[in-house]
One Martini backbone bead per residue (centre of mass of N, CA, C, O) as a GRO file, in nm:
protein
  424
    1UNK     BB    1   4.278  -2.316  -7.075
    2UNK     BB    2   4.035  -2.505  -7.067
    3UNK     BB    3   4.123  -2.672  -7.313
    4UNK     BB    4   4.386  -2.773  -7.190
    5UNK     BB    5   4.261  -2.918  -6.946
    6UNK     BB    6   4.083  -3.110  -7.112
    7UNK     BB    7   4.319  -3.243  -7.260
    8UNK     BB    8   4.459  -3.356  -7.009
    9UNK     BB    9   4.219  -3.517  -6.902
   10UNK     BB   10   4.185  -3.692  -7.155
   11UNK     BB   11   4.467  -3.821  -7.140
   12UNK     BB   12   4.423  -3.960  -6.865
   13UNK     BB   13   4.183  -4.136  -6.948
   14UNK     BB   14   4.329  -4.291  -7.175
   15UNK     BB   15   4.552  -4.407  -6.998
   16UNK     BB   16   4.366  -4.560  -6.805
   17UNK     BB   17   4.229  -4.736  -7.017
   18UNK     BB   18   4.492  -4.881  -7.106
   19UNK     BB   19   4.578  -4.997  -6.835
   20UNK     BB   20   4.318  -5.155  -6.777
   21UNK     BB   21   4.325  -5.322  -7.036
   22UNK     BB   22   4.591  -5.467  -6.974
   23UNK     BB   23   4.498  -5.597  -6.711
   24UNK     BB   24   4.274  -5.770  -6.833
   25UNK     BB   25   4.453  -5.933  -7.023
   26UNK     BB   26   4.638  -6.049  -6.806
   27UNK     BB   27   4.414  -6.197  -6.649
   28UNK     BB   28   4.332  -6.379  -6.883
   29UNK     BB   29   4.614  -6.517  -6.905
   30UNK     BB   30   4.617  -6.631  -6.621
   31UNK     BB   31   4.381  -6.819  -6.655
   32UNK     BB   32   4.513  -6.985  -6.881
   33UNK     BB   33   4.813  -7.048  -6.772
   34UNK     BB   34   4.730  -7.125  -6.453
   35UNK     BB   35   4.441  -7.255  -6.451
   36UNK     BB   36   4.377  -7.421  -6.706
   37UNK     BB   37   4.660  -7.589  -6.725
   38UNK     BB   38   4.623  -7.714  -6.417
   39UNK     BB   39   4.379  -7.873  -6.543
   40UNK     BB   40   4.217  -8.143  -6.603
   41UNK     BB   41   4.043  -8.313  -6.809
   42UNK     BB   42   3.704  -8.335  -6.682
   43UNK     BB   43   3.695  -8.140  -6.464
   44UNK     BB   44   3.509  -8.048  -6.171
   45UNK     BB   45   3.306  -7.799  -6.013
   46UNK     BB   46   3.166  -7.781  -5.681
   47UNK     BB   47   2.872  -7.604  -5.574
   48UNK     BB   48   2.735  -7.514  -5.282
   49UNK     BB   49   2.392  -7.358  -5.228
   50UNK     BB   50   2.397  -7.426  -4.908
   51UNK     BB   51   2.431  -7.376  -4.604
   52UNK     BB   52   2.543  -7.519  -4.338
   53UNK     BB   53   2.268  -7.653  -4.152
   54UNK     BB   54   2.049  -7.582  -4.368
   55UNK     BB   55   1.674  -7.624  -4.446
   56UNK     BB   56   1.640  -7.352  -4.603
   57UNK     BB   57   1.648  -7.281  -4.927
   58UNK     BB   58   1.714  -7.524  -5.099
   59UNK     BB   59   1.989  -7.608  -5.323
   60UNK     BB   60   2.141  -7.742  -5.563
   61UNK     BB   61   2.413  -7.828  -5.701
   62UNK     BB   62   2.696  -7.679  -5.879
   63UNK     BB   63   2.811  -7.803  -6.190
   64UNK     BB   64   3.139  -7.740  -6.340
   65UNK     BB   65   3.324  -7.727  -6.611
   66UNK     BB   66   3.630  -7.606  -6.583
   67UNK     BB   67   3.773  -7.550  -6.860
   68UNK     BB   68   3.544  -7.415  -7.024
   69UNK     BB   69   3.491  -7.187  -6.820
   70UNK     BB   70   3.779  -7.060  -6.826
   71UNK     BB   71   3.795  -6.991  -7.130
   72UNK     BB   72   3.553  -6.798  -7.130
   73UNK     BB   73   3.655  -6.600  -6.912
   74UNK     BB   74   3.917  -6.524  -7.057
   75UNK     BB   75   3.780  -6.405  -7.311
   76UNK     BB   76   3.623  -6.183  -7.168
   77UNK     BB   77   3.865  -6.030  -7.051
   78UNK     BB   78   4.019  -5.982  -7.317
   79UNK     BB   79   3.790  -5.834  -7.463
   80UNK     BB   80   3.760  -5.599  -7.265
   81UNK     BB   81   4.056  -5.505  -7.280
   82UNK     BB   82   4.070  -5.436  -7.583
   83UNK     BB   83   3.837  -5.234  -7.590
   84UNK     BB   84   3.950  -5.046  -7.374
   85UNK     BB   85   4.217  -4.971  -7.517
   86UNK     BB   86   4.084  -4.849  -7.794
   87UNK     BB   87   3.781  -4.717  -7.679
   88UNK     BB   88   3.666  -4.753  -7.427
   89UNK     BB   89   3.377  -4.729  -7.177
   90UNK     BB   90   3.299  -4.491  -7.032
   91UNK     BB   91   3.011  -4.500  -6.846
   92UNK     BB   92   3.056  -4.835  -6.841
   93UNK     BB   93   3.319  -4.893  -6.680
   94UNK     BB   94   3.220  -4.997  -6.398
   95UNK     BB   95   3.062  -5.238  -6.503
   96UNK     BB   96   3.306  -5.383  -6.644
   97UNK     BB   97   3.480  -5.394  -6.397
   98UNK     BB   98   3.292  -5.577  -6.236
   99UNK     BB   99   3.285  -5.807  -6.443
  100UNK     BB  100   3.590  -5.867  -6.437
  101UNK     BB  101   3.610  -5.935  -6.136
  102UNK     BB  102   3.408  -6.167  -6.136
  103UNK     BB  103   3.552  -6.343  -6.344
  104UNK     BB  104   3.817  -6.382  -6.184
  105UNK     BB  105   3.702  -6.491  -5.919
  106UNK     BB  106   3.551  -6.731  -6.045
  107UNK     BB  107   3.803  -6.861  -6.162
  108UNK     BB  108   3.943  -6.909  -5.891
  109UNK     BB  109   3.721  -7.091  -5.771
  110UNK     BB  110   3.737  -7.309  -5.986
  111UNK     BB  111   4.033  -7.381  -5.939
  112UNK     BB  112   4.021  -7.456  -5.623
  113UNK     BB  113   3.755  -7.663  -5.684
  114UNK     BB  114   3.887  -7.868  -5.850
  115UNK     BB  115   3.767  -8.177  -5.751
  116UNK     BB  116   3.577  -8.025  -5.553
  117UNK     BB  117   3.408  -7.867  -5.265
  118UNK     BB  118   3.221  -7.556  -5.258
  119UNK     BB  119   3.065  -7.332  -5.039
  120UNK     BB  120   2.909  -7.066  -5.170
  121UNK     BB  121   2.697  -6.982  -4.959
  122UNK     BB  122   2.894  -6.960  -4.719
  123UNK     BB  123   3.069  -6.745  -4.846
  124UNK     BB  124   2.847  -6.524  -4.861
  125UNK     BB  125   2.770  -6.532  -4.563
  126UNK     BB  126   3.052  -6.456  -4.456
  127UNK     BB  127   3.079  -6.190  -4.609
  128UNK     BB  128   2.843  -6.048  -4.466
  129UNK     BB  129   2.959  -6.077  -4.180
  130UNK     BB  130   3.251  -5.950  -4.237
  131UNK     BB  131   3.122  -5.666  -4.325
  132UNK     BB  132   3.018  -5.535  -4.067
  133UNK     BB  133   3.264  -5.380  -3.937
  134UNK     BB  134   3.339  -5.226  -4.195
  135UNK     BB  135   3.068  -5.081  -4.246
  136UNK     BB  136   3.035  -4.945  -3.969
  137UNK     BB  137   3.299  -4.788  -3.991
  138UNK     BB  138   3.211  -4.627  -4.241
  139UNK     BB  139   2.972  -4.486  -4.104
  140UNK     BB  140   3.138  -4.339  -3.896
  141UNK     BB  141   3.309  -4.179  -4.102
  142UNK     BB  142   3.076  -4.034  -4.244
  143UNK     BB  143   2.964  -3.874  -4.008
  144UNK     BB  144   3.226  -3.719  -3.950
  145UNK     BB  145   3.310  -3.605  -4.240
  146UNK     BB  146   3.036  -3.462  -4.303
  147UNK     BB  147   3.123  -3.254  -4.052
  148UNK     BB  148   3.463  -3.221  -4.073
  149UNK     BB  149   3.571  -3.492  -3.924
  150UNK     BB  150   3.846  -3.672  -3.871
  151UNK     BB  151   3.840  -4.047  -3.815
  152UNK     BB  152   4.101  -4.276  -3.707
  153UNK     BB  153   3.967  -4.396  -3.421
  154UNK     BB  154   3.787  -4.644  -3.487
  155UNK     BB  155   3.964  -4.878  -3.401
  156UNK     BB  156   3.971  -4.803  -3.096
  157UNK     BB  157   3.662  -4.804  -3.051
  158UNK     BB  158   3.620  -5.099  -3.127
  159UNK     BB  159   3.809  -5.225  -2.916
  160UNK     BB  160   3.663  -5.110  -2.669
  161UNK     BB  161   3.384  -5.230  -2.731
  162UNK     BB  162   3.468  -5.527  -2.721
  163UNK     BB  163   3.565  -5.530  -2.424
  164UNK     BB  164   3.321  -5.414  -2.275
  165UNK     BB  165   3.115  -5.619  -2.379
  166UNK     BB  166   3.253  -5.869  -2.257
  167UNK     BB  167   3.254  -5.790  -1.958
  168UNK     BB  168   2.952  -5.727  -1.917
  169UNK     BB  169   2.846  -5.999  -2.027
  170UNK     BB  170   3.000  -6.182  -1.820
  171UNK     BB  171   2.873  -6.058  -1.556
  172UNK     BB  172   2.549  -6.028  -1.644
  173UNK     BB  173   2.431  -6.192  -1.901
  174UNK     BB  174   2.356  -5.922  -2.066
  175UNK     BB  175   2.357  -5.853  -2.396
  176UNK     BB  176   2.223  -5.570  -2.416
  177UNK     BB  177   2.399  -5.427  -2.210
  178UNK     BB  178   2.665  -5.488  -2.352
  179UNK     BB  179   2.598  -5.332  -2.611
  180UNK     BB  180   2.552  -5.057  -2.482
  181UNK     BB  181   2.839  -5.033  -2.351
  182UNK     BB  182   3.000  -5.054  -2.611
  183UNK     BB  183   2.884  -4.794  -2.733
  184UNK     BB  184   2.971  -4.606  -2.503
  185UNK     BB  185   3.272  -4.655  -2.528
  186UNK     BB  186   3.290  -4.529  -2.814
  187UNK     BB  187   3.153  -4.254  -2.740
  188UNK     BB  188   3.367  -4.149  -2.536
  189UNK     BB  189   3.603  -4.138  -2.735
  190UNK     BB  190   3.458  -3.945  -2.928
  191UNK     BB  191   3.438  -3.711  -2.729
  192UNK     BB  192   3.740  -3.668  -2.706
  193UNK     BB  193   3.790  -3.612  -3.005
  194UNK     BB  194   3.597  -3.371  -3.026
  195UNK     BB  195   3.720  -3.196  -2.805
  196UNK     BB  196   4.004  -3.169  -2.936
  197UNK     BB  197   3.912  -3.079  -3.231
  198UNK     BB  198   3.707  -2.840  -3.158
  199UNK     BB  199   3.809  -2.680  -2.905
  200UNK     BB  200   4.151  -2.722  -2.951
  201UNK     BB  201   4.247  -2.784  -3.253
  202UNK     BB  202   4.350  -3.053  -3.293
  203UNK     BB  203   4.495  -3.265  -3.473
  204UNK     BB  204   4.305  -3.521  -3.600
  205UNK     BB  205   4.520  -3.736  -3.646
  206UNK     BB  206   4.653  -3.724  -3.369
  207UNK     BB  207   4.404  -3.781  -3.199
  208UNK     BB  208   4.340  -4.060  -3.325
  209UNK     BB  209   4.613  -4.193  -3.264
  210UNK     BB  210   4.600  -4.169  -2.954
  211UNK     BB  211   4.346  -4.342  -2.921
  212UNK     BB  212   4.458  -4.599  -3.044
  213UNK     BB  213   4.693  -4.637  -2.846
  214UNK     BB  214   4.525  -4.641  -2.590
  215UNK     BB  215   4.343  -4.884  -2.661
  216UNK     BB  216   4.561  -5.091  -2.707
  217UNK     BB  217   4.694  -5.069  -2.426
  218UNK     BB  218   4.446  -5.109  -2.239
  219UNK     BB  219   4.339  -5.381  -2.352
  220UNK     BB  220   4.603  -5.540  -2.316
  221UNK     BB  221   4.629  -5.505  -2.010
  222UNK     BB  222   4.354  -5.622  -1.920
  223UNK     BB  223   4.387  -5.893  -2.058
  224UNK     BB  224   4.660  -5.991  -1.922
  225UNK     BB  225   4.571  -5.934  -1.612
  226UNK     BB  226   4.255  -6.059  -1.627
  227UNK     BB  227   4.111  -6.218  -1.868
  228UNK     BB  228   4.324  -6.461  -1.875
  229UNK     BB  229   4.280  -6.534  -1.551
  230UNK     BB  230   3.958  -6.455  -1.563
  231UNK     BB  231   3.715  -6.623  -1.723
  232UNK     BB  232   3.449  -6.483  -1.613
  233UNK     BB  233   3.535  -6.203  -1.775
  234UNK     BB  234   3.555  -6.393  -2.072
  235UNK     BB  235   3.226  -6.504  -2.104
  236UNK     BB  236   3.002  -6.440  -2.343
  237UNK     BB  237   2.724  -6.402  -2.484
  238UNK     BB  238   2.552  -6.454  -2.794
  239UNK     BB  239   2.414  -6.376  -3.080
  240UNK     BB  240   2.182  -6.519  -3.254
  241UNK     BB  241   2.039  -6.664  -3.510
  242UNK     BB  242   1.785  -6.522  -3.729
  243UNK     BB  243   1.481  -6.584  -3.880
  244UNK     BB  244   1.281  -6.483  -4.150
  245UNK     BB  245   0.986  -6.523  -4.237
  246UNK     BB  246   0.983  -6.657  -4.568
  247UNK     BB  247   1.255  -6.524  -4.656
  248UNK     BB  248   1.431  -6.783  -4.570
  249UNK     BB  249   1.290  -6.960  -4.823
  250UNK     BB  250   1.456  -6.845  -5.029
  251UNK     BB  251   1.638  -6.939  -5.269
  252UNK     BB  252   1.969  -6.898  -5.153
  253UNK     BB  253   1.913  -6.606  -5.031
  254UNK     BB  254   1.772  -6.661  -4.762
  255UNK     BB  255   2.008  -6.802  -4.590
  256UNK     BB  256   2.208  -6.558  -4.628
  257UNK     BB  257   2.025  -6.299  -4.535
  258UNK     BB  258   1.763  -6.432  -4.341
  259UNK     BB  259   2.005  -6.590  -4.160
  260UNK     BB  260   2.090  -6.396  -3.886
  261UNK     BB  261   2.220  -6.154  -3.709
  262UNK     BB  262   2.185  -5.851  -3.565
  263UNK     BB  263   2.426  -5.718  -3.724
  264UNK     BB  264   2.321  -5.752  -4.011
  265UNK     BB  265   2.051  -5.610  -3.973
  266UNK     BB  266   2.174  -5.350  -3.860
  267UNK     BB  267   2.335  -5.270  -4.109
  268UNK     BB  268   2.094  -5.239  -4.302
  269UNK     BB  269   1.927  -5.040  -4.131
  270UNK     BB  270   2.146  -4.817  -4.105
  271UNK     BB  271   2.172  -4.761  -4.403
  272UNK     BB  272   1.883  -4.660  -4.447
  273UNK     BB  273   1.882  -4.437  -4.234
  274UNK     BB  274   2.139  -4.281  -4.329
  275UNK     BB  275   2.055  -4.227  -4.618
  276UNK     BB  276   1.802  -4.067  -4.547
  277UNK     BB  277   1.918  -3.857  -4.342
  278UNK     BB  278   2.137  -3.724  -4.534
  279UNK     BB  279   1.930  -3.689  -4.819
  280UNK     BB  280   1.609  -3.633  -4.670
  281UNK     BB  281   1.697  -3.422  -4.447
  282UNK     BB  282   1.766  -3.148  -4.259
  283UNK     BB  283   1.992  -3.266  -4.091
  284UNK     BB  284   2.164  -3.366  -4.332
  285UNK     BB  285   2.203  -3.091  -4.466
  286UNK     BB  286   2.351  -2.961  -4.229
  287UNK     BB  287   2.582  -3.160  -4.205
  288UNK     BB  288   2.692  -3.120  -4.497
  289UNK     BB  289   2.737  -2.813  -4.478
  290UNK     BB  290   2.955  -2.828  -4.256
  291UNK     BB  291   3.157  -3.005  -4.433
  292UNK     BB  292   3.175  -2.786  -4.673
  293UNK     BB  293   3.058  -2.489  -4.525
  294UNK     BB  294   3.068  -2.360  -4.218
  295UNK     BB  295   3.036  -2.053  -4.256
  296UNK     BB  296   2.767  -2.063  -4.409
  297UNK     BB  297   2.613  -2.220  -4.193
  298UNK     BB  298   2.649  -2.009  -3.969
  299UNK     BB  299   2.503  -1.777  -4.118
  300UNK     BB  300   2.223  -1.961  -4.118
  301UNK     BB  301   2.220  -2.078  -3.798
  302UNK     BB  302   2.421  -2.305  -3.763
  303UNK     BB  303   2.554  -2.522  -3.528
  304UNK     BB  304   2.857  -2.640  -3.575
  305UNK     BB  305   2.956  -2.771  -3.311
  306UNK     BB  306   2.705  -2.939  -3.247
  307UNK     BB  307   2.707  -3.101  -3.508
  308UNK     BB  308   2.987  -3.230  -3.465
  309UNK     BB  309   2.943  -3.366  -3.198
  310UNK     BB  310   2.707  -3.544  -3.286
  311UNK     BB  311   2.849  -3.698  -3.516
  312UNK     BB  312   3.090  -3.817  -3.355
  313UNK     BB  313   2.925  -3.968  -3.139
  314UNK     BB  314   2.765  -4.141  -3.336
  315UNK     BB  315   3.020  -4.270  -3.454
  316UNK     BB  316   3.108  -4.403  -3.186
  317UNK     BB  317   2.860  -4.582  -3.149
  318UNK     BB  318   2.908  -4.734  -3.413
  319UNK     BB  319   3.188  -4.844  -3.336
  320UNK     BB  320   3.095  -5.001  -3.086
  321UNK     BB  321   2.908  -5.188  -3.246
  322UNK     BB  322   3.131  -5.306  -3.419
  323UNK     BB  323   3.298  -5.424  -3.181
  324UNK     BB  324   3.072  -5.614  -3.066
  325UNK     BB  325   3.082  -5.825  -3.290
  326UNK     BB  326   3.330  -5.985  -3.190
  327UNK     BB  327   3.219  -6.066  -2.892
  328UNK     BB  328   2.883  -6.090  -2.942
  329UNK     BB  329   2.884  -6.219  -3.261
  330UNK     BB  330   3.136  -6.437  -3.269
  331UNK     BB  331   3.330  -6.552  -2.996
  332UNK     BB  332   3.264  -6.471  -2.680
  333UNK     BB  333   3.524  -6.278  -2.662
  334UNK     BB  334   3.843  -6.138  -2.573
  335UNK     BB  335   4.109  -6.019  -2.786
  336UNK     BB  336   4.392  -5.909  -2.881
  337UNK     BB  337   4.348  -5.731  -3.164
  338UNK     BB  338   4.060  -5.835  -3.299
  339UNK     BB  339   4.008  -5.613  -3.527
  340UNK     BB  340   4.242  -5.617  -3.746
  341UNK     BB  341   4.196  -5.328  -3.910
  342UNK     BB  342   3.885  -5.268  -3.979
  343UNK     BB  343   3.877  -4.961  -3.943
  344UNK     BB  344   4.062  -4.894  -4.186
  345UNK     BB  345   3.894  -5.043  -4.399
  346UNK     BB  346   3.644  -4.868  -4.354
  347UNK     BB  347   3.775  -4.612  -4.472
  348UNK     BB  348   3.811  -4.733  -4.752
  349UNK     BB  349   3.507  -4.781  -4.799
  350UNK     BB  350   3.427  -4.486  -4.777
  351UNK     BB  351   3.591  -4.387  -5.021
  352UNK     BB  352   3.486  -4.589  -5.233
  353UNK     BB  353   3.176  -4.485  -5.162
  354UNK     BB  354   3.170  -4.164  -5.148
  355UNK     BB  355   3.023  -4.100  -4.871
  356UNK     BB  356   2.811  -4.347  -4.907
  357UNK     BB  357   2.633  -4.583  -4.751
  358UNK     BB  358   2.564  -4.783  -4.977
  359UNK     BB  359   2.845  -4.793  -5.113
  360UNK     BB  360   2.996  -4.873  -4.854
  361UNK     BB  361   2.856  -5.147  -4.821
  362UNK     BB  362   2.954  -5.266  -5.087
  363UNK     BB  363   3.252  -5.239  -5.012
  364UNK     BB  364   3.236  -5.411  -4.754
  365UNK     BB  365   3.152  -5.670  -4.902
  366UNK     BB  366   3.404  -5.693  -5.071
  367UNK     BB  367   3.602  -5.721  -4.832
  368UNK     BB  368   3.451  -5.960  -4.702
  369UNK     BB  369   3.491  -6.152  -4.940
  370UNK     BB  370   3.798  -6.160  -4.930
  371UNK     BB  371   3.810  -6.276  -4.644
  372UNK     BB  372   3.632  -6.532  -4.693
  373UNK     BB  373   3.802  -6.649  -4.925
  374UNK     BB  374   4.060  -6.691  -4.764
  375UNK     BB  375   3.936  -6.896  -4.566
  376UNK     BB  376   3.821  -7.106  -4.769
  377UNK     BB  377   4.087  -7.170  -4.921
  378UNK     BB  378   4.247  -7.267  -4.675
  379UNK     BB  379   4.055  -7.504  -4.611
  380UNK     BB  380   4.054  -7.643  -4.896
  381UNK     BB  381   4.310  -7.613  -5.041
  382UNK     BB  382   4.624  -7.495  -5.186
  383UNK     BB  383   4.903  -7.408  -5.383
  384UNK     BB  384   4.870  -7.152  -5.247
  385UNK     BB  385   4.997  -6.975  -5.020
  386UNK     BB  386   4.863  -6.877  -4.719
  387UNK     BB  387   4.988  -6.591  -4.701
  388UNK     BB  388   4.852  -6.485  -4.962
  389UNK     BB  389   4.560  -6.532  -4.877
  390UNK     BB  390   4.571  -6.346  -4.617
  391UNK     BB  391   4.641  -6.081  -4.796
  392UNK     BB  392   4.389  -6.019  -4.974
  393UNK     BB  393   4.223  -5.792  -4.826
  394UNK     BB  394   4.468  -5.583  -4.839
  395UNK     BB  395   4.513  -5.582  -5.142
  396UNK     BB  396   4.234  -5.482  -5.219
  397UNK     BB  397   4.257  -5.217  -5.071
  398UNK     BB  398   4.499  -5.101  -5.234
  399UNK     BB  399   4.378  -5.125  -5.518
  400UNK     BB  400   4.128  -4.953  -5.477
  401UNK     BB  401   4.276  -4.689  -5.386
  402UNK     BB  402   4.503  -4.673  -5.615
  403UNK     BB  403   4.341  -4.770  -5.888
  404UNK     BB  404   4.024  -4.678  -5.861
  405UNK     BB  405   4.034  -4.405  -5.709
  406UNK     BB  406   4.250  -4.212  -5.628
  407UNK     BB  407   4.165  -3.889  -5.764
  408UNK     BB  408   3.827  -3.941  -5.795
  409UNK     BB  409   3.786  -3.895  -5.478
  410UNK     BB  410   3.595  -3.656  -5.287
  411UNK     BB  411   3.558  -3.505  -5.006
  412UNK     BB  412   3.480  -3.300  -4.790
  413UNK     BB  413   3.604  -2.982  -4.793
  414UNK     BB  414   3.625  -2.948  -4.450
  415UNK     BB  415   3.788  -3.188  -4.393
  416UNK     BB  416   4.015  -3.133  -4.118
  417UNK     BB  417   3.908  -2.833  -4.064
  418UNK     BB  418   3.912  -2.611  -3.838
  419UNK     BB  419   3.669  -2.415  -3.680
  420UNK     BB  420   3.644  -2.053  -3.680
  421UNK     BB  421   3.475  -1.841  -3.499
  422UNK     BB  422   3.355  -1.538  -3.542
  423UNK     BB  423   3.375  -1.251  -3.387
  424UNK     BB  424   3.133  -0.979  -3.271
   0.00000   0.00000   0.00000
């Protein structure tokens, strides 16, 4: 029986290798037929390597002959695809998958910037910034699901945090107080979610959906009735960009990573703290044990309910921080539905990252890059319709979940299952 299961699993792996190989070959042909042939001979693509308005870490422009670069990239993709189809890539599959994605994306950027100038450094800087709410939302999801509680209410918590932060910041002009209240707003909704899910065993998906609907309705009502009519309630200060001495002077990387707002630095710091806390501390071991086998954890003296409440509330504070990014870190005001589904994309990043903070941040940056690229290409002007460009972040989300993750990523075993403590 084991041999038969191994044979079936091997057949699935070979089928996946062949499908992915065909996709790589098709992408290589797309580069040749649609990108290469659409560009005149002798055209160059110019990439600006320093973000606009920055005078530190300046690097000269990168000028690339468009057609030769595209034909090389097409050959790389076709070569990887053929090898994948016949031989598979084994343990190096993810590495070559990343290489193929980079090759295709770079080909697309060369195509849209042919005969024009594209600020590549600003694109990466925007990607890092746009990754913030997605990554923080994924951290919120990791904290909750590692304790066994599914939390799809992150979108609603972010939306509430964005509104509360904007109102408090507008009234008090104290941006730190506004940030704290935004986090508390998300934390209170998380407390409601934990209370319904843990105490009353309400279906966690239904509980999260109710919170999302409540947040959308409440924030829309307050915005239309008050914030749009009383501008003094909706004009908050924003966190400025801060440069880190010496590190900001590193060529190319410095201005992108080390000249940023509190939210970018906070995202990186929280990733380090969460990664260490989950996998290197007793608290993290207990949290993960509750999410995997709560009955065994309870037997060992771990308070399952307390652990779950703590994790969900911390996740809500994280979601409130993510929501504050929109009003306190980006636009300086609140607009209806301004989170634009980033909470749900954060959950996709969590799954893609395998419930691991570092991997989730890398996935968040991937989604942020797709978002930033859509904005840059729209501004640059392209023959591709703007509607398709704006769809790009969500298409990437679906491809990653359906094609790359599929059934290969499994969350905590007890996630979504209410724990019933046995009476003694």
